[in-house]
Coordinates of C-alpha atoms in Angstrom, one line a residue:
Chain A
X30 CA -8.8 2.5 -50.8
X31 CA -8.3 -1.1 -49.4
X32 CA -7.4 -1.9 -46.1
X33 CA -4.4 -4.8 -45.5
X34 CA -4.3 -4.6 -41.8
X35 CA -6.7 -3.2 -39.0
X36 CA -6.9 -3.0 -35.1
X37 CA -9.7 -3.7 -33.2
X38 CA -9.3 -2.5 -30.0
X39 CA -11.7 -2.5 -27.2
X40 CA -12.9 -3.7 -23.6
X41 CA -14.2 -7.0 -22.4
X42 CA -17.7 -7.6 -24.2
X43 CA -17.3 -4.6 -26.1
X44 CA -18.0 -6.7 -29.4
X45 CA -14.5 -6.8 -30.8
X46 CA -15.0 -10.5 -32.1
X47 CA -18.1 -10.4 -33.2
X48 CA -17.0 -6.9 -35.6
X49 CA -13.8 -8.4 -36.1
X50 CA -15.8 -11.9 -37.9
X51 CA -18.8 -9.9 -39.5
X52 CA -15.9 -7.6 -41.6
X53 CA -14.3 -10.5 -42.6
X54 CA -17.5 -12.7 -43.7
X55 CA -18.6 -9.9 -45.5
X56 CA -14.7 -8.8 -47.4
X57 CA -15.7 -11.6 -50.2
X58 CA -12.1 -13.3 -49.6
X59 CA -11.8 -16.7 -47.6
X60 CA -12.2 -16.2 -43.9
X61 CA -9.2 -17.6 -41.9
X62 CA -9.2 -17.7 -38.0
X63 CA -6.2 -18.0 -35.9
X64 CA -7.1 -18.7 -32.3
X65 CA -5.2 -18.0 -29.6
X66 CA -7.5 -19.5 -26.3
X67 CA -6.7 -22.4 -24.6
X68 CA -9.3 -24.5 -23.4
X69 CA -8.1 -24.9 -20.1
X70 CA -11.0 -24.4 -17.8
X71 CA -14.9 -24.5 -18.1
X72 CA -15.0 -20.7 -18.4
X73 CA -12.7 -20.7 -21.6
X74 CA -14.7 -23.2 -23.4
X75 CA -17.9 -21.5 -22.5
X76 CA -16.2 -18.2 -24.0
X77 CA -14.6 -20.7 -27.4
X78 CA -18.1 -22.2 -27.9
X79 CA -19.9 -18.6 -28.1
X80 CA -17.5 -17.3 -30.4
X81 CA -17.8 -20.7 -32.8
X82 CA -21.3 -20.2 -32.4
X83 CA -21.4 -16.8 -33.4
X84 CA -19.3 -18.0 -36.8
X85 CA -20.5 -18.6 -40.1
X86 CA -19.8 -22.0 -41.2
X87 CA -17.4 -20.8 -44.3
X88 CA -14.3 -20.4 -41.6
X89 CA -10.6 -21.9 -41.3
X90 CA -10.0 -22.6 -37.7
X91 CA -6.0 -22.6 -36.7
X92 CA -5.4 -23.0 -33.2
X93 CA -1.9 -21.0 -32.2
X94 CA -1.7 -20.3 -28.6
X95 CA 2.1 -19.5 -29.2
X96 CA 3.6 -18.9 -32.2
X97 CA 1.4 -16.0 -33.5
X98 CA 3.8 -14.5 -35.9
X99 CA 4.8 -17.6 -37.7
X100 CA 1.2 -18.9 -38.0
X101 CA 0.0 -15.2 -39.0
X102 CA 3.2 -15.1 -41.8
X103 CA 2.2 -18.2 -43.5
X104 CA -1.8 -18.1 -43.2
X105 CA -2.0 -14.0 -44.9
X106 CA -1.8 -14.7 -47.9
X107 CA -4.2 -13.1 -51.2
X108 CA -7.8 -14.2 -51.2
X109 CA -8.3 -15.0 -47.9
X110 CA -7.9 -12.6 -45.0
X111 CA -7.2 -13.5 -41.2
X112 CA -9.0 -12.8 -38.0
X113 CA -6.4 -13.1 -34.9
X114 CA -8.6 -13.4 -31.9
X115 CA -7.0 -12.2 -29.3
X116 CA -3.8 -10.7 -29.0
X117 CA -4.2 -10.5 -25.4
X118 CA -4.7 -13.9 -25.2
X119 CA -1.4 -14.7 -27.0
X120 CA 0.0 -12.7 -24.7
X121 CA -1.4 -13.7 -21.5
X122 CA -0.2 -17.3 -23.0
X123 CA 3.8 -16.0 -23.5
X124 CA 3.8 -14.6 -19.8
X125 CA 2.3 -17.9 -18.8
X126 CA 5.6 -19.1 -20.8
X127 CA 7.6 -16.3 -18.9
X128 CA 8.8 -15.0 -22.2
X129 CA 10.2 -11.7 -23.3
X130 CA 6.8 -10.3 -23.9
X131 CA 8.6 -6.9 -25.3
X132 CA 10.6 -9.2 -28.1
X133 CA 7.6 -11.0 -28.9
X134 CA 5.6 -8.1 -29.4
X135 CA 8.2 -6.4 -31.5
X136 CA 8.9 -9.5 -33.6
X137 CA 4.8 -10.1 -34.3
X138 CA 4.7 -6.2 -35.3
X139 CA 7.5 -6.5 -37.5
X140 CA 5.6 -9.8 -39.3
X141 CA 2.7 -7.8 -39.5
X142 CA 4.3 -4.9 -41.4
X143 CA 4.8 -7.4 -44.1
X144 CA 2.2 -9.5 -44.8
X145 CA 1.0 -11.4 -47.8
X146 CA -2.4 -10.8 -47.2
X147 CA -5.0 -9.0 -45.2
X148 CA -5.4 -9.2 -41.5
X149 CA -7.5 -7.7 -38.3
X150 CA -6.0 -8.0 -34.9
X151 CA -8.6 -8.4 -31.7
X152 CA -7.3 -6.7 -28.6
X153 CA -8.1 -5.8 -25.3
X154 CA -7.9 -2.1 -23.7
X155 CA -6.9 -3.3 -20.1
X156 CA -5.2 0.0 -18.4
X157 CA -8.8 1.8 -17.8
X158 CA -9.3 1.0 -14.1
X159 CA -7.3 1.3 -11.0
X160 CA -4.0 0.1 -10.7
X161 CA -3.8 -3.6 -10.3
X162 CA -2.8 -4.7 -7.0
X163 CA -1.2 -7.9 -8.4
X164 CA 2.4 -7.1 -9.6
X165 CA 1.9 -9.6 -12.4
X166 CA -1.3 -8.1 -13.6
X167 CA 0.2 -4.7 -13.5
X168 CA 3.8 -6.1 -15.8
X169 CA 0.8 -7.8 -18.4
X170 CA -1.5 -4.4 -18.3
X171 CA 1.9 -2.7 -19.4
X172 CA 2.5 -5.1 -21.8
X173 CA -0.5 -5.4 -23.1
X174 CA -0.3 -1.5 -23.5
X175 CA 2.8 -1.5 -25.8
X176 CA 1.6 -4.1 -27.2
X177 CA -1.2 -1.9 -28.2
X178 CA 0.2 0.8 -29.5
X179 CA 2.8 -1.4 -31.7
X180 CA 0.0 -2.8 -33.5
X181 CA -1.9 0.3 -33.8
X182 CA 1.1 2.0 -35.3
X183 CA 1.6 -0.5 -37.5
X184 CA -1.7 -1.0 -38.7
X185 CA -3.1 0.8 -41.5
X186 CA -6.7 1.3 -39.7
X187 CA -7.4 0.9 -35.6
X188 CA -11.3 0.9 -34.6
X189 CA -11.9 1.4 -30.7
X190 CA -15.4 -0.5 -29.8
X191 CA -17.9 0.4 -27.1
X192 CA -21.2 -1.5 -26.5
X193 CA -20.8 -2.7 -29.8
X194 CA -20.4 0.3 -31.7
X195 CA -17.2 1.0 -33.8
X196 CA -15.2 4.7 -33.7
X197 CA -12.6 4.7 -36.4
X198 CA -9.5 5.8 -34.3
X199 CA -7.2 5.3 -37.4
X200 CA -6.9 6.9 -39.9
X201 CA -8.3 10.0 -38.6
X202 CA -8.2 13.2 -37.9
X203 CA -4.9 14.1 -35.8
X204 CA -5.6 16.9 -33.6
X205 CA -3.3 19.9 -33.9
X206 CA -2.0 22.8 -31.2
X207 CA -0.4 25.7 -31.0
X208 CA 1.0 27.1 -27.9
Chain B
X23 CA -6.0 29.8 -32.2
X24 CA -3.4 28.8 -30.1
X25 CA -4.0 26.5 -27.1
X26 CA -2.9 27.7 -23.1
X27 CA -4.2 24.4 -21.3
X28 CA -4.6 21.1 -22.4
X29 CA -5.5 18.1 -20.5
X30 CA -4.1 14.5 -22.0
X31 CA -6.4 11.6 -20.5
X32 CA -6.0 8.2 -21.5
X33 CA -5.4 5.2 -19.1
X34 CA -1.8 3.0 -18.6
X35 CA 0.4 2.3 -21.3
X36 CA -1.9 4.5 -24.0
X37 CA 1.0 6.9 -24.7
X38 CA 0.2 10.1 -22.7
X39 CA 3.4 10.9 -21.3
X40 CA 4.9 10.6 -25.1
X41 CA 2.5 12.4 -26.9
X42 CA 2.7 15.3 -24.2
X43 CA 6.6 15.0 -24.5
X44 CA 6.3 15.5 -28.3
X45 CA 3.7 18.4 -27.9
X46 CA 6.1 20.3 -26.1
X47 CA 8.9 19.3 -27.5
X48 CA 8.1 20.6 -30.8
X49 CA 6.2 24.0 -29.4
X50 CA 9.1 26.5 -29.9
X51 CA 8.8 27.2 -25.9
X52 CA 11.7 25.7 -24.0
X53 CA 9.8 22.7 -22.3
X54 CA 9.5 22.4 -18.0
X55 CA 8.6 18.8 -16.6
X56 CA 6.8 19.2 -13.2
X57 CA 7.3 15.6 -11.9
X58 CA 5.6 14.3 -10.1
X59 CA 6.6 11.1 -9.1
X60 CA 8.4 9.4 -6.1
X61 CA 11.3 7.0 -6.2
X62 CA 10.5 4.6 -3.6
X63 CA 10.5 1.4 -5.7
X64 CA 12.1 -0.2 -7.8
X65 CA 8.9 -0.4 -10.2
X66 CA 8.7 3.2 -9.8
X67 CA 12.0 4.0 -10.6
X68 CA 11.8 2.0 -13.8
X69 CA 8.9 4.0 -14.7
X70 CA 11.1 6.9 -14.0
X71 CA 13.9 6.1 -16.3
X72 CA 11.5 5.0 -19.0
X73 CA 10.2 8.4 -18.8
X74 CA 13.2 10.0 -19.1
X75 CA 15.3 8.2 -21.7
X76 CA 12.3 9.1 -23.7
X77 CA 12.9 12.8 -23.2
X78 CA 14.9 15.0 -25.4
X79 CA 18.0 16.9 -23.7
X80 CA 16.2 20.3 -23.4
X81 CA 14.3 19.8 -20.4
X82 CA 13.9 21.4 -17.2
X83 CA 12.8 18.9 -14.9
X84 CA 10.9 20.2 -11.5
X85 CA 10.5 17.3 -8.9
X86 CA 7.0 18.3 -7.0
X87 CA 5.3 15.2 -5.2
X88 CA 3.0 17.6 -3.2
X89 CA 2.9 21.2 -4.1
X90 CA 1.8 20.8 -7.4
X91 CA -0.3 24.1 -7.6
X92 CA 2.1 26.1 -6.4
X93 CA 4.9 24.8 -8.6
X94 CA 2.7 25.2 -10.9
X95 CA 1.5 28.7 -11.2
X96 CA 5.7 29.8 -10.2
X97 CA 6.5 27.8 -13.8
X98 CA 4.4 28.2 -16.1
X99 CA 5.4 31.8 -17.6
X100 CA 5.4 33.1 -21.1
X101 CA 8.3 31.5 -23.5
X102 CA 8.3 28.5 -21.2
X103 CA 6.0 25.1 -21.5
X104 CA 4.7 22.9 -18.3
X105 CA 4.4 19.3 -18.7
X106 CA 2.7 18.3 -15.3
X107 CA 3.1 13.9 -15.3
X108 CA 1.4 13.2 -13.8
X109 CA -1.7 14.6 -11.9
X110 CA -2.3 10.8 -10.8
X111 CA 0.2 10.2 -9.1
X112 CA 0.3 13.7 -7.1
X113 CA -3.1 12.6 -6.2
X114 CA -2.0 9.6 -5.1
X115 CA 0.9 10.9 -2.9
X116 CA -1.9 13.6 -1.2
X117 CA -4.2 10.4 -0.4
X118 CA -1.0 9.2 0.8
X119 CA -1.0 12.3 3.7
X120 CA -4.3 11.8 4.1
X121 CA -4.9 15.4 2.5
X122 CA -8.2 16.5 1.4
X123 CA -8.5 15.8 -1.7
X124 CA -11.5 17.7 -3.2
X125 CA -10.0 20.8 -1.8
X126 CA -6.4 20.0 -2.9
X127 CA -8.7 19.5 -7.0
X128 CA -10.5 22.6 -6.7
X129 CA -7.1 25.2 -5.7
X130 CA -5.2 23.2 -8.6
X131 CA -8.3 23.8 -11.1
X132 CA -8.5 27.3 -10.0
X133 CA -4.7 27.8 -10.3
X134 CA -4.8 26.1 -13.6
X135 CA -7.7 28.6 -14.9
X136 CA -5.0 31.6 -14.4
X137 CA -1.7 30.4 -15.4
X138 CA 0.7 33.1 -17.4
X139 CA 2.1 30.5 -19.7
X140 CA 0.5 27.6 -21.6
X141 CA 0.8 24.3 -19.8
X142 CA -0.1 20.1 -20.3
X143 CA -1.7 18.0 -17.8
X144 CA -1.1 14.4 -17.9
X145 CA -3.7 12.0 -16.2
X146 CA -5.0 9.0 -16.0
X147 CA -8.5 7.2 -16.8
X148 CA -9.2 4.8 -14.1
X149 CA -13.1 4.3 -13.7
X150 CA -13.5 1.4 -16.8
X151 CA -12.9 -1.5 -15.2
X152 CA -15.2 -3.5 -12.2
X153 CA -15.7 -1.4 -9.1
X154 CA -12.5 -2.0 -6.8
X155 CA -13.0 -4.2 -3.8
X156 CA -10.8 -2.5 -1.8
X157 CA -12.5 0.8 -0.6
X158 CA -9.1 3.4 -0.5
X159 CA -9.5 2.2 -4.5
X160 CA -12.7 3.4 -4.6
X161 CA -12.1 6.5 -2.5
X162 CA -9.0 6.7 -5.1
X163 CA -10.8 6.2 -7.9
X164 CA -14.0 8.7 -7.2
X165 CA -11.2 11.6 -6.6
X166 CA -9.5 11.2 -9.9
X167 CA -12.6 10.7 -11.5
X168 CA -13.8 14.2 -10.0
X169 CA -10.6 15.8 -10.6
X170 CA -10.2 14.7 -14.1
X171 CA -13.7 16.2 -14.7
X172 CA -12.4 19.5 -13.0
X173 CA -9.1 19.8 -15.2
X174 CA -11.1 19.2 -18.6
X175 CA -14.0 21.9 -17.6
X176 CA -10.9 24.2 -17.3
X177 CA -8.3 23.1 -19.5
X178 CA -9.4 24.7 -23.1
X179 CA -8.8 21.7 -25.1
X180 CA -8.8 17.7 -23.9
X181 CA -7.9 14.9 -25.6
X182 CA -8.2 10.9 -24.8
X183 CA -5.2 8.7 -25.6
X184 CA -6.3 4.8 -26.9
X185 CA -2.9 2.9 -27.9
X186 CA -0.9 6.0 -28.7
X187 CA -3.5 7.4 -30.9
X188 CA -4.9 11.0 -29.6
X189 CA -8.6 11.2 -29.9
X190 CA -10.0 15.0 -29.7
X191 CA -12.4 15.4 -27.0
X192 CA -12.5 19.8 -26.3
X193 CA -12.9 21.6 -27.6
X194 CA -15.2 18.9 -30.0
X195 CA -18.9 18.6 -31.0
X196 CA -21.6 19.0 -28.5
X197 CA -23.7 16.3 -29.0
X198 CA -27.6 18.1 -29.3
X199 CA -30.9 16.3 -28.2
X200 CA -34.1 17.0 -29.0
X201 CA -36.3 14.4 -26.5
Chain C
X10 CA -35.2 15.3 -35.3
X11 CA -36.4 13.6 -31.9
X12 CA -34.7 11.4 -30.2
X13 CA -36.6 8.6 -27.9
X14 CA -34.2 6.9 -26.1
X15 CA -30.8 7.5 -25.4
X16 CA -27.7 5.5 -23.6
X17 CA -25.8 7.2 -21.5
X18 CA -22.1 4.9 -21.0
X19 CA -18.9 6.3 -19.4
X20 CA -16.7 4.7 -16.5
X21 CA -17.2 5.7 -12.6
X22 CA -17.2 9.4 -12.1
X23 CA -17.1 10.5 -15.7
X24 CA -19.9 12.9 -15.3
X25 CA -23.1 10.4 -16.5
X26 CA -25.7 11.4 -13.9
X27 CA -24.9 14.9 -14.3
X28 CA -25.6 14.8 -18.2
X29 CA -28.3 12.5 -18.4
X30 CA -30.1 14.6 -15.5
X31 CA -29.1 17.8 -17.2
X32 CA -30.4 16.7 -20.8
X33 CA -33.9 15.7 -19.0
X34 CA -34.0 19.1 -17.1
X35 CA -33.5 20.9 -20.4
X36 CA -35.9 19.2 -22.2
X37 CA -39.4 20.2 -21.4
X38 CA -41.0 17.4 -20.4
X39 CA -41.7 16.6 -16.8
X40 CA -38.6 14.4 -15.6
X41 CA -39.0 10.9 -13.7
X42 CA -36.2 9.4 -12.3
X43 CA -35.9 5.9 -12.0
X44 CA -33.8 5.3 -9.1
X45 CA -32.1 1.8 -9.1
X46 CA -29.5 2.2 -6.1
X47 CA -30.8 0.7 -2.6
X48 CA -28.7 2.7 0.3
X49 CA -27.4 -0.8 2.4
X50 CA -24.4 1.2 3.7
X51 CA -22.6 4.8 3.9
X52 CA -21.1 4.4 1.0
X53 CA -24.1 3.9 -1.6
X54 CA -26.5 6.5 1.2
X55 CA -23.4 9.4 0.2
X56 CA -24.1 8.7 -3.8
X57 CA -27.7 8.7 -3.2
X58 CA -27.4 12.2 -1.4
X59 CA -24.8 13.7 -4.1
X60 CA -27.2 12.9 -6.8
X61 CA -30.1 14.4 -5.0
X62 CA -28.2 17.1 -4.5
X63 CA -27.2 17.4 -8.1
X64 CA -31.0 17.2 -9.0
X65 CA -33.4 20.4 -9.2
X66 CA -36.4 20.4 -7.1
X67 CA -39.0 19.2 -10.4
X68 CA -38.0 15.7 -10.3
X69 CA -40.7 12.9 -9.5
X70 CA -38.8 9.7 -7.7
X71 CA -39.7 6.3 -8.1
X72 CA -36.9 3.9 -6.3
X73 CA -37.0 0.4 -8.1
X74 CA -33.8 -1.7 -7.6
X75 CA -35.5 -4.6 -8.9
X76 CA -38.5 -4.6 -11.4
X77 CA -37.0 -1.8 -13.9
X78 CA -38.8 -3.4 -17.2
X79 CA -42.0 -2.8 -15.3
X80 CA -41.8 0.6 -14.0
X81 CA -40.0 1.6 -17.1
X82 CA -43.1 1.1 -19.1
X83 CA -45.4 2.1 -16.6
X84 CA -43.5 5.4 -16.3
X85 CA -42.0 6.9 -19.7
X86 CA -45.0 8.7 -21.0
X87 CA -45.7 11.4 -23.5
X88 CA -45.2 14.7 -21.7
X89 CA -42.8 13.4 -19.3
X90 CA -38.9 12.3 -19.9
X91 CA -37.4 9.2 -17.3
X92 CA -34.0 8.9 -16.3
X93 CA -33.0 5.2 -15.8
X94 CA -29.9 6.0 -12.8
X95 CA -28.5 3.2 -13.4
X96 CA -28.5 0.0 -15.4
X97 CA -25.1 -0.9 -13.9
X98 CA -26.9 -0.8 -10.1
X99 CA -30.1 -2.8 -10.9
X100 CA -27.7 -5.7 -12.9
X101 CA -25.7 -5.8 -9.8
X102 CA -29.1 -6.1 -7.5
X103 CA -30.4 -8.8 -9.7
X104 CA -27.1 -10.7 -9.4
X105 CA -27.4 -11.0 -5.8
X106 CA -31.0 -12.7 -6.0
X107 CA -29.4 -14.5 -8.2
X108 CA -31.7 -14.1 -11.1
X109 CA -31.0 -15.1 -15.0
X110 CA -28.8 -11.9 -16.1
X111 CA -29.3 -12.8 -19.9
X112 CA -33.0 -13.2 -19.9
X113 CA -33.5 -9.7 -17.8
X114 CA -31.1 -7.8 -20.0
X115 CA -33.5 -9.3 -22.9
X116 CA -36.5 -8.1 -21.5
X117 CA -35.5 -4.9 -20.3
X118 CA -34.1 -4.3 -24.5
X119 CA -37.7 -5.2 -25.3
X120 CA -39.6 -2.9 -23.6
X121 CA -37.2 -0.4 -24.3
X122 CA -37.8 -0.8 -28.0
X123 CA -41.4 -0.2 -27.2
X124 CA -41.7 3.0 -25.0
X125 CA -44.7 5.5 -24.7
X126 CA -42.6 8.3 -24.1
X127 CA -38.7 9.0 -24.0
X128 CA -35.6 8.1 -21.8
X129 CA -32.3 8.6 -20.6
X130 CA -30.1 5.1 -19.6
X131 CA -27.3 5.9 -17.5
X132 CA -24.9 2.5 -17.5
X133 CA -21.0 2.0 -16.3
X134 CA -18.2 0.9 -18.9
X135 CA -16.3 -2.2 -16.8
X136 CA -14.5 -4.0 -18.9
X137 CA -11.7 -1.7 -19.3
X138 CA -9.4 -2.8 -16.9
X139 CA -7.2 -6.3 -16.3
X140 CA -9.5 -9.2 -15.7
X141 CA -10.8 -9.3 -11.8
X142 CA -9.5 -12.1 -10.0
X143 CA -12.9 -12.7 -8.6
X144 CA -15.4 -15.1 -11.0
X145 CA -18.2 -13.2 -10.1
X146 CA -17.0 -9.9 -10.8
X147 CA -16.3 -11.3 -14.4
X148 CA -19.3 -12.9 -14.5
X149 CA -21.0 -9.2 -13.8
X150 CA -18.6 -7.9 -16.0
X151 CA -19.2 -10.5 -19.1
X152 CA -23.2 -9.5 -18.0
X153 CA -22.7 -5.6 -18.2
X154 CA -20.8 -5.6 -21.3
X155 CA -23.9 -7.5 -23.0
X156 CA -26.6 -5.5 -21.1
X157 CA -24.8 -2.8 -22.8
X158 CA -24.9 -3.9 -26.0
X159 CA -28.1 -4.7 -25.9
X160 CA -28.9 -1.3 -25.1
X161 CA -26.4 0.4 -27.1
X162 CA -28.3 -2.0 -30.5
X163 CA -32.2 -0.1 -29.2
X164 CA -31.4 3.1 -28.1
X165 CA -31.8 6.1 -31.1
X166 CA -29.0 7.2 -29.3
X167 CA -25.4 6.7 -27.6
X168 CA -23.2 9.0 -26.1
X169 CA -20.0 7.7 -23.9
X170 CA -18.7 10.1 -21.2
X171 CA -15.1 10.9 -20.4
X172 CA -14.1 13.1 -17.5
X173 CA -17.8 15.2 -18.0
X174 CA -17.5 15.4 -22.0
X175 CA -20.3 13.7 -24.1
X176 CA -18.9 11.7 -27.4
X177 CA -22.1 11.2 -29.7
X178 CA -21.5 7.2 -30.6
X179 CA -24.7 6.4 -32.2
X180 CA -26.1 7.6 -34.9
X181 CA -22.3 8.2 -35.6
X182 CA -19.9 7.6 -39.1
X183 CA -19.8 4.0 -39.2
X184 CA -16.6 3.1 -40.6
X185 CA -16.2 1.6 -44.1
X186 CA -13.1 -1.2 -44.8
X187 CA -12.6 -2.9 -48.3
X188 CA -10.3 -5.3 -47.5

């Protein structure tokens, strides 16, 4: 069975990218990535230059800090198959924006229901420590959350990483009670 | 086999209070929220009516910021089905009093291990991220580390929410060394 | 099968110490614990004494917050098991002197690949949570995530804890996508 759409989901330096870019160079279609960082300060170049590095050379590099779910529409298409890396980014970019983050996340789930092509979403689990401090952080960590779980129920496959390992989340086996 | 206790973990925004809902909700047992939260903000409250709009019209709904155990152990009877959301935040309200908190774990856990009806505990996972700088976070986060670790030793079955996707943890495969 | 070393992961009080030292208590050889903590204040002298306490009386002690890579191969012999307590604790010492984070992490893989006899790693999950405000916490945090990995890519083994319950990570189903 193929797979159109898949989740990888995961902490900071869990080796969601680096998965994310090895299942794509490896699929035998035409690797296309759409980037959402913005090279704003030294630390988000440092982190754009180790994920170019860690590339193969056979990549189509879109930068779409904004528009995800137009770029994502018209770059899925058959015989290539898109890496968006990171959702959170895109995010963090649209609250930056102050936009509706719930509208954009339900508009870019709804796009990614339907796609041409095939396509694996980078995200960030961000609601595992202690309650932000920061009422903005804590509005994003929500966010980010839904966010989450619209793309892993629209998704036909969700992987969870850890230290570099991937769990399949997605489809899996659904636990089952009685009471 | 059927279940008595189950313990939902996950951290914010992974879908435990929804997956709990839906558990009960489709048990056959006529479904009892212990609440657990306080309306003092405005965030709070929000968090309140999310919770709520979500629920179906068959509820009970218990508001218990402090006495947990003992609401607890009068609710839970035979035909009926506890939702506790969440053990968190009524850990959160005892550090609050300035209550002991190991003790307050260890009379819920025991309570919990002799409950006459079957019963779901909601709580968080908040040790992933970077040690908190602020040392009531770390107090904080220690307790609900221990008291998580209490619940799932005597809940019969645990499982980890990522995203909205329920992961089970108990009863599960014991991993098995041979150094 | 044997298994020669084995990675320990799991967020702050999710029961890692516990297991590891249980697993090297249980497993017949004479069991060294490499101690990595330094007790500069209450707060670490407390987690010092709750782990001794956790510990039976068989254990041999060796306290090195610095030079792990060295005593590590010094001390894991045939006959004995070594518990590394913890990875996250000796990255964090090293940070303050300021040393190269990247090149220790290298070295300690290395001489992990090439033990005498067999050990346990106990290391934190932080990069769960929202991005720390502070640069150096995620600096520490980009560093643990990759010490990790690095760890998680040698060891035979990987388990990741959650509230006391081991999840077996490595060897594990890899998951399989045709895309």
């Amino acid at each position: 069975m193929t797979t159109k759409t898949l989740l990888v989901l995961g902490g900071a330096r869990s080796g969601k990218s680096r998965y994310a870019q090895h299942l794509a160079e490896t699929s035998g279609a035409r690797p296309v990535l759409i980037a959402t960082a913005q090279a704003h300060d030294a630390e988000m170049r440092a982190r754009i230059a180790r994920h170019a590095a860690e590339r193969g050379p056979n990549w189509t590099v879109v930068e779409e800090p904004h528009a995800l779910a137009k770029a994502l529409a018209r770059e899925a298409q058959p015989g290539r198959i898109v890496v968006v890396d990171c959702a959170t980014l895109w995010l963090s970019n649209l609250m930056l924006l102050e936009a509706d983050l719930a509208q954009a996340s339900a508009e870019l789930a709804s796009v990614v229901a339907r796609l041409a092509g095939p396509a694996i979403f980078v995200s960030n689990e961000v609601g595992g420590g202690i309650v932000p401090e920061n009422a903005l952080a804590r509005r994003f960590r929500d966010a980010q959350g839904s966010l989450n779980q619209a793309l892993a129920r629209t998704c036909d496959a969700v992987v969870l990483m850890n230290a570099g390992i991937a769990t399949q989340l997605k489809p899996g086996a659904e636990p089952k009670f009685r009471f």
